[in-house]
Short mmCIF file of C-alpha atoms in Angstrom, two decimals:
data_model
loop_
_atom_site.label_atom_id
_atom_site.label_comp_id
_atom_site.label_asym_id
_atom_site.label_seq_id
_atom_site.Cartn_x
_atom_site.Cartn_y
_atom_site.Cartn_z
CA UNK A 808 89.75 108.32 95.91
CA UNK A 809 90.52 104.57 94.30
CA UNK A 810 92.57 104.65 91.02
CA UNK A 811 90.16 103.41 88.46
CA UNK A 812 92.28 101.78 85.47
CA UNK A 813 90.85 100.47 82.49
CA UNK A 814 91.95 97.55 79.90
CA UNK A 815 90.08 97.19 77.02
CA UNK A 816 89.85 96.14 73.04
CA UNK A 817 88.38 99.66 72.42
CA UNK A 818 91.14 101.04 70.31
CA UNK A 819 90.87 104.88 70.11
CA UNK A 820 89.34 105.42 67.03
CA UNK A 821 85.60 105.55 68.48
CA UNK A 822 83.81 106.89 71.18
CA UNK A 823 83.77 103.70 73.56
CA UNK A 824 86.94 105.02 75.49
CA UNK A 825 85.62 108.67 76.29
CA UNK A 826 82.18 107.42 77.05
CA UNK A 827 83.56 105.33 79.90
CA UNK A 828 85.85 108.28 81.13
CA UNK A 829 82.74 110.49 81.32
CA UNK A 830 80.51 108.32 82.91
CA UNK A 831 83.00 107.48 85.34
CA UNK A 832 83.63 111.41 86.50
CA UNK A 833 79.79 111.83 86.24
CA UNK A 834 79.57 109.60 88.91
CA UNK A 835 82.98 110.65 91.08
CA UNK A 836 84.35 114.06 89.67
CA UNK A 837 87.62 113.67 91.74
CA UNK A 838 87.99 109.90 90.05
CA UNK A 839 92.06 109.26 89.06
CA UNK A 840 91.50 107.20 85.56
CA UNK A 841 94.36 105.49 84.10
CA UNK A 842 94.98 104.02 80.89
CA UNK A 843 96.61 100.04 80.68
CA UNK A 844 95.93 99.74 77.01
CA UNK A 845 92.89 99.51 74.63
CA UNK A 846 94.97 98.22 71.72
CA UNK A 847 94.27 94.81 73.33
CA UNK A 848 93.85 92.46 70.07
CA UNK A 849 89.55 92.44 70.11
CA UNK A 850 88.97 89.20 72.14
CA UNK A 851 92.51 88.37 72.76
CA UNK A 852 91.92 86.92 76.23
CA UNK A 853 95.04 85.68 76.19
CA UNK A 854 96.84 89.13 75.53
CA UNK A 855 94.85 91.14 77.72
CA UNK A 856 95.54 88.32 80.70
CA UNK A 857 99.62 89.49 80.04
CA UNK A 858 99.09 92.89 80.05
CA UNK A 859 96.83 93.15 83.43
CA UNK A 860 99.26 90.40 85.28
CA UNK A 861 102.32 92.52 84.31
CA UNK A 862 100.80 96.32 85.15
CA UNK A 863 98.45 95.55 88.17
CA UNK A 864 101.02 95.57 91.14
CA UNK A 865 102.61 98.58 89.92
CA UNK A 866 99.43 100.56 90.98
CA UNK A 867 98.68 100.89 95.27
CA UNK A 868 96.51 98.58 96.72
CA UNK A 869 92.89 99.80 96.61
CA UNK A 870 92.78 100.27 93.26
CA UNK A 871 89.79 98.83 90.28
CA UNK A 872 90.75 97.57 87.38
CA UNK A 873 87.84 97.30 84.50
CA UNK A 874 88.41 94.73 82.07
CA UNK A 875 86.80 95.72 78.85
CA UNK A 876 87.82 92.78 76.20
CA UNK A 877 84.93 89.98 75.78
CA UNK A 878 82.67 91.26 78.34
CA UNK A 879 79.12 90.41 77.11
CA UNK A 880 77.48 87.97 79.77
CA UNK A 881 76.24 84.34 79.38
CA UNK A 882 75.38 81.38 81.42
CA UNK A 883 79.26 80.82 81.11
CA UNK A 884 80.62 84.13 81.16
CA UNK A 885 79.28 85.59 84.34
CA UNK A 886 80.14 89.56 84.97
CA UNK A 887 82.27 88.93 88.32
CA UNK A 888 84.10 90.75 90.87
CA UNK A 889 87.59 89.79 92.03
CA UNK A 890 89.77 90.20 94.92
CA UNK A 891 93.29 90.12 94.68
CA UNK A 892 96.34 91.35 97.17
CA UNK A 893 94.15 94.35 97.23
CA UNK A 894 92.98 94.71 94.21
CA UNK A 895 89.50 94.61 92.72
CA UNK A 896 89.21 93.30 88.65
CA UNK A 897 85.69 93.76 86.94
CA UNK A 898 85.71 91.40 84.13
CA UNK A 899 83.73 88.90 82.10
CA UNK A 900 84.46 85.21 83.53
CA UNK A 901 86.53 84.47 80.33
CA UNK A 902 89.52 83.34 82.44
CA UNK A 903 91.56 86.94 82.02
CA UNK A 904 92.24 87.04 85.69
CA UNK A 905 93.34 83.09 85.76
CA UNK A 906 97.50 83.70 85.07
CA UNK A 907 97.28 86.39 88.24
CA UNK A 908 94.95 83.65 90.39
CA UNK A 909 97.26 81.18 89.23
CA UNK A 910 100.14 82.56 91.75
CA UNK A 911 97.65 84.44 94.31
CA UNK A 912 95.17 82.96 96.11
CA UNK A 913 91.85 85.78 95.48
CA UNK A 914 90.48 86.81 98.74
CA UNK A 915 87.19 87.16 97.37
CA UNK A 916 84.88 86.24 94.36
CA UNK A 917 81.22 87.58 93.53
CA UNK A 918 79.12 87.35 90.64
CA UNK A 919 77.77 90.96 89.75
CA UNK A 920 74.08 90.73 90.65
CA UNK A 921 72.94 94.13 89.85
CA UNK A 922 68.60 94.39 89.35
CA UNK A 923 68.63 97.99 87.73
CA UNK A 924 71.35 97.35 85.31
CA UNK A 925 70.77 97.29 81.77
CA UNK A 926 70.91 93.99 79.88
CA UNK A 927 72.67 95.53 76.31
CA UNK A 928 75.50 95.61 74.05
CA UNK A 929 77.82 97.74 76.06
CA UNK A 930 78.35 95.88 79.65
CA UNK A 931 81.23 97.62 80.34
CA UNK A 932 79.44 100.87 80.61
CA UNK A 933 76.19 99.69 82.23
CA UNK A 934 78.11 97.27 84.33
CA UNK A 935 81.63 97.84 84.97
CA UNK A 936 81.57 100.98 85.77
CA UNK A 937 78.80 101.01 88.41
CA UNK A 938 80.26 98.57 89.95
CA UNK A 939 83.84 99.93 90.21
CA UNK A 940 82.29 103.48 90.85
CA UNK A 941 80.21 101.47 93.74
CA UNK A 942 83.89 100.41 95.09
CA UNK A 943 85.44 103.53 94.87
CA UNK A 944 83.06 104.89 97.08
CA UNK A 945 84.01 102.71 99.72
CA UNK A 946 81.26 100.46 99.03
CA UNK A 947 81.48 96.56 99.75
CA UNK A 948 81.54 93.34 97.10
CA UNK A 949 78.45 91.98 99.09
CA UNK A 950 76.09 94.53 97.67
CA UNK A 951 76.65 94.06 94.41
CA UNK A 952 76.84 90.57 94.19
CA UNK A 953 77.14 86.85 95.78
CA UNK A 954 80.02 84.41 96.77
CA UNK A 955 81.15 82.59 92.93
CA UNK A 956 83.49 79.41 92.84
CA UNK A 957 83.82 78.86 89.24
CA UNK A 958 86.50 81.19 88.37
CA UNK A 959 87.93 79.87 84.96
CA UNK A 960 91.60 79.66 84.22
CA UNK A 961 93.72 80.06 81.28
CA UNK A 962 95.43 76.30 80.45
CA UNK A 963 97.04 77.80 77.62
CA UNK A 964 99.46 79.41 79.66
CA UNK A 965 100.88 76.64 80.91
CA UNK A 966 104.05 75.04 78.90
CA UNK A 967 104.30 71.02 78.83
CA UNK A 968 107.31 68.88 80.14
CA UNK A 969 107.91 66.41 78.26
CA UNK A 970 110.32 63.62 77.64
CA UNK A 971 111.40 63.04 81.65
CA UNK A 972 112.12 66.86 82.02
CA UNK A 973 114.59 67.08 79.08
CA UNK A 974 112.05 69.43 76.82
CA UNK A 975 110.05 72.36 77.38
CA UNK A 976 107.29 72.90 74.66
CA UNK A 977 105.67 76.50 75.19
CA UNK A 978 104.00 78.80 72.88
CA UNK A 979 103.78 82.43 71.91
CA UNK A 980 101.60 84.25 74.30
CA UNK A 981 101.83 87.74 73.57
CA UNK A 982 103.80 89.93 70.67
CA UNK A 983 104.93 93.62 71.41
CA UNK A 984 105.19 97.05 69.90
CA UNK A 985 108.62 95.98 68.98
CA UNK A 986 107.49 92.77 67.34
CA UNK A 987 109.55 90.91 70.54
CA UNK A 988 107.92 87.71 71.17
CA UNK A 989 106.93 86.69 74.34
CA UNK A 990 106.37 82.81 75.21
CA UNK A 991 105.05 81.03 78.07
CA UNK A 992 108.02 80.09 79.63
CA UNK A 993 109.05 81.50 83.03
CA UNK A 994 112.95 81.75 84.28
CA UNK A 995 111.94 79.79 87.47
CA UNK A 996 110.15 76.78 85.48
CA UNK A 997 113.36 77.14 82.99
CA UNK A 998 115.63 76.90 85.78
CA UNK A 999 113.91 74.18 87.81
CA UNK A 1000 114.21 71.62 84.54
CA UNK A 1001 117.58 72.78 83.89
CA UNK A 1002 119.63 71.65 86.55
CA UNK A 1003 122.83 73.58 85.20
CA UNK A 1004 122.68 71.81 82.12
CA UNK A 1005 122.89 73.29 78.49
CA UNK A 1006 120.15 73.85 76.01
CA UNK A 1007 118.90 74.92 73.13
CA UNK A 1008 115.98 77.51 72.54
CA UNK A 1009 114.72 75.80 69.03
CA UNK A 1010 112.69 77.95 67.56
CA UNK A 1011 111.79 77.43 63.60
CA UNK A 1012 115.07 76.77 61.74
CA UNK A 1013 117.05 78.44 64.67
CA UNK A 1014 118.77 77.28 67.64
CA UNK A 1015 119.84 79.23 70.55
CA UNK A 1016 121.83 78.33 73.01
CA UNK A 1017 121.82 81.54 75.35
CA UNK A 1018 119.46 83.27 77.35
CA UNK A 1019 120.54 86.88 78.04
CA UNK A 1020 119.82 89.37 80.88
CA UNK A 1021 119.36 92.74 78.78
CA UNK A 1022 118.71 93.24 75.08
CA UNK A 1023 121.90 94.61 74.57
CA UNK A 1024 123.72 92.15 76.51
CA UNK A 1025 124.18 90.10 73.01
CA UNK A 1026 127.25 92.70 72.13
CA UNK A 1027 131.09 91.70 73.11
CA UNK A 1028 131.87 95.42 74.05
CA UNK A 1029 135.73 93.55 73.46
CA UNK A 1030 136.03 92.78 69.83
CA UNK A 1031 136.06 95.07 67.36
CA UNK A 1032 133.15 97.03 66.52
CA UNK A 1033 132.61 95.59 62.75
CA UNK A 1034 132.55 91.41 64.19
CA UNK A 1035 130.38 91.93 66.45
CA UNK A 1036 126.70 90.80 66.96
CA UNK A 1037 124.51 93.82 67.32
CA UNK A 1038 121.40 95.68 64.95
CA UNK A 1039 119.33 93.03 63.50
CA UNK A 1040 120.68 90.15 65.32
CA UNK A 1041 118.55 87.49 66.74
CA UNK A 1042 118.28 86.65 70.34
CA UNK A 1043 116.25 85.36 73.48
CA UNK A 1044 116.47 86.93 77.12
CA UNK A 1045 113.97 87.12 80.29
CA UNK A 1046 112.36 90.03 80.38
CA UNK A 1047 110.94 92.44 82.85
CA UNK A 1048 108.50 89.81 83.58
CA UNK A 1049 110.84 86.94 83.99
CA UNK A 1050 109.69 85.30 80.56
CA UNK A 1051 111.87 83.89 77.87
CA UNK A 1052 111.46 86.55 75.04
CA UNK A 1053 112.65 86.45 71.35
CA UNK A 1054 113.28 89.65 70.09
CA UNK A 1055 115.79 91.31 67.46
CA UNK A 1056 117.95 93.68 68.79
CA UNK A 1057 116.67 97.24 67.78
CA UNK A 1058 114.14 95.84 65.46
CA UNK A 1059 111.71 98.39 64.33
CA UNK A 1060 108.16 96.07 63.29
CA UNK A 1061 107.14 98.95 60.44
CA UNK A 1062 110.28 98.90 58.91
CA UNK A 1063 112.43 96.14 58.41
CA UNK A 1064 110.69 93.93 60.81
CA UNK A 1065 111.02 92.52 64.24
CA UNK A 1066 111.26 88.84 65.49
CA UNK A 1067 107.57 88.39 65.42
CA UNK A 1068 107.56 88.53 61.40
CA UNK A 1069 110.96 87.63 60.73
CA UNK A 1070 110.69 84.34 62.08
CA UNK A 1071 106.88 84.01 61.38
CA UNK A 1072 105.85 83.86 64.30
CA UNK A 1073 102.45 84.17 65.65
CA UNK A 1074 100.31 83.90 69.01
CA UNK A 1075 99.71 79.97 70.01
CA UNK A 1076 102.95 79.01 67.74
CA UNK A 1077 105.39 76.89 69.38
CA UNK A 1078 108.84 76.99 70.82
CA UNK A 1079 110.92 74.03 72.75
CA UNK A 1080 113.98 73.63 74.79
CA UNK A 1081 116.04 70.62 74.82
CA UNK A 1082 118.07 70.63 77.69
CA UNK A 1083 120.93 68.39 76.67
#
């Protein structure tokens, strides 16, 4: 049986989640349902495109991922199926799956062309879950829908050169439970402009001029313990994901804040690097 994972804007506080989960082992008792996250922001496209492209692979090929955030259908917002490296997405046409097509070609693309579904407020339900129950079963894309070629992308993801290759403006694409702050920026695009050159991460009234490995890589294990740089300290890194990340080290957000708030920083704000 398929591993059925589901990504939504739910949150946990009503019955959306369970309601899913049930119908889902109504239909296929021996279904293995997995959690990404349904603390997406509600109609964070954006967000929920970082969290799928960054959990996806870790789960065998095979598997169905329903995407639950913005999923009502349109004339521009067609319920589709896609086919990735072996792995089917169930989503809205709201561009979600556009940073994963963006480095993988899909195999295959239908729009969901269901007659006996029901037109209402919950798609996901009446939808989604047919459809991924359908491919758990073993069943085939072609039944439940027909060749699409208008797959829409995310643009915002994309950071601008600028200025011959001597500046990288990106922008805030996702913020953690931490408060960390991720941009848009990827080590290979970073290192491509670079050309062993210095830098500097500018970033409101701060300039950094190091990108680190690990979060605790900021502390000189060789000076004494009371100089060095450590708790509340600023500083950028690529993280598991190979982005540039701003975080501050062992921040807690409810507390005394992370990087997020103590920079003000928010989704779509901007960062640059001036390679020098």
């Amino acid at each position: 049986m398929a591993i059925i994972t589901l990504t939504t804007d739910f949150g946990l506080k009503d019955h959306f989640v369970g309601v899913l989960k049930g119908s889902i082992y109504s239909e296929l008792p021996d279904a293995k349902i997995v959690d990404i996250s349904h603390d997406v922001a509600p109609f964070n496209i954006q967000e929920c495109a970082y969290i799928l492209k960054n959990s996806y692979n870790s789960f065998p090929k095979g598997s169905i991922h329903i995407v639950g955030v913005d999923s009502e259908a349109t004339q521009e917002n067609q319920h589709i199926v896609v086919l990735i490296n072996g792995h089917y997405f169930v989503s809205a046409n709201t561009g979600v799956i556009g940073l994963i097509t963006s480095e993988i070609k899909p195999d295959k693309i239908v729009e969901i062309n269901i007659p006996d579904s029901l037109h209402g407020s919950f798609p996901v339900l009446s939808v989604f879950v047919q459809v991924a129950c359908h491919i758990a079963r073993g069943g085939t894309l072609e039944v439940v829908g027909k060749p699409f070629n208008d797959l829409k992308d995310l643009r915002e993801f994309m950071p601008r050169i600028v200025d011959d290759g001597k500046k990288i403006i990106g922008s805030v694409i996702y913020i953690d439970n931490y408060g960390n702050v991720v941009t848009n920026i990827q080590k290979h695009l970073f290192e491509a402009y670079r050309k062993g050159r210095d830098f500097e991460l500018l970033v409101r009234n701060h300039k950094i001029k190091k990108i680190h490995k690990a979060y605790n890589d900021i502390i000189d294990f060789s000076i004494e313990k009371s100089k060095r740089k450590g708790d509340g300290d600023l500083l950028a890194l690529f993280n598991s994901s190979d982005y540039i990340e701003l975080a501050i080290y062992k921040s807690n957000l409810k507390t005394v804040g992370g990087a997020s708030t103590l920079l003000g920083l928010d989704y779509r704000d901007t960062i640059m690097i001036d390679f020098l």
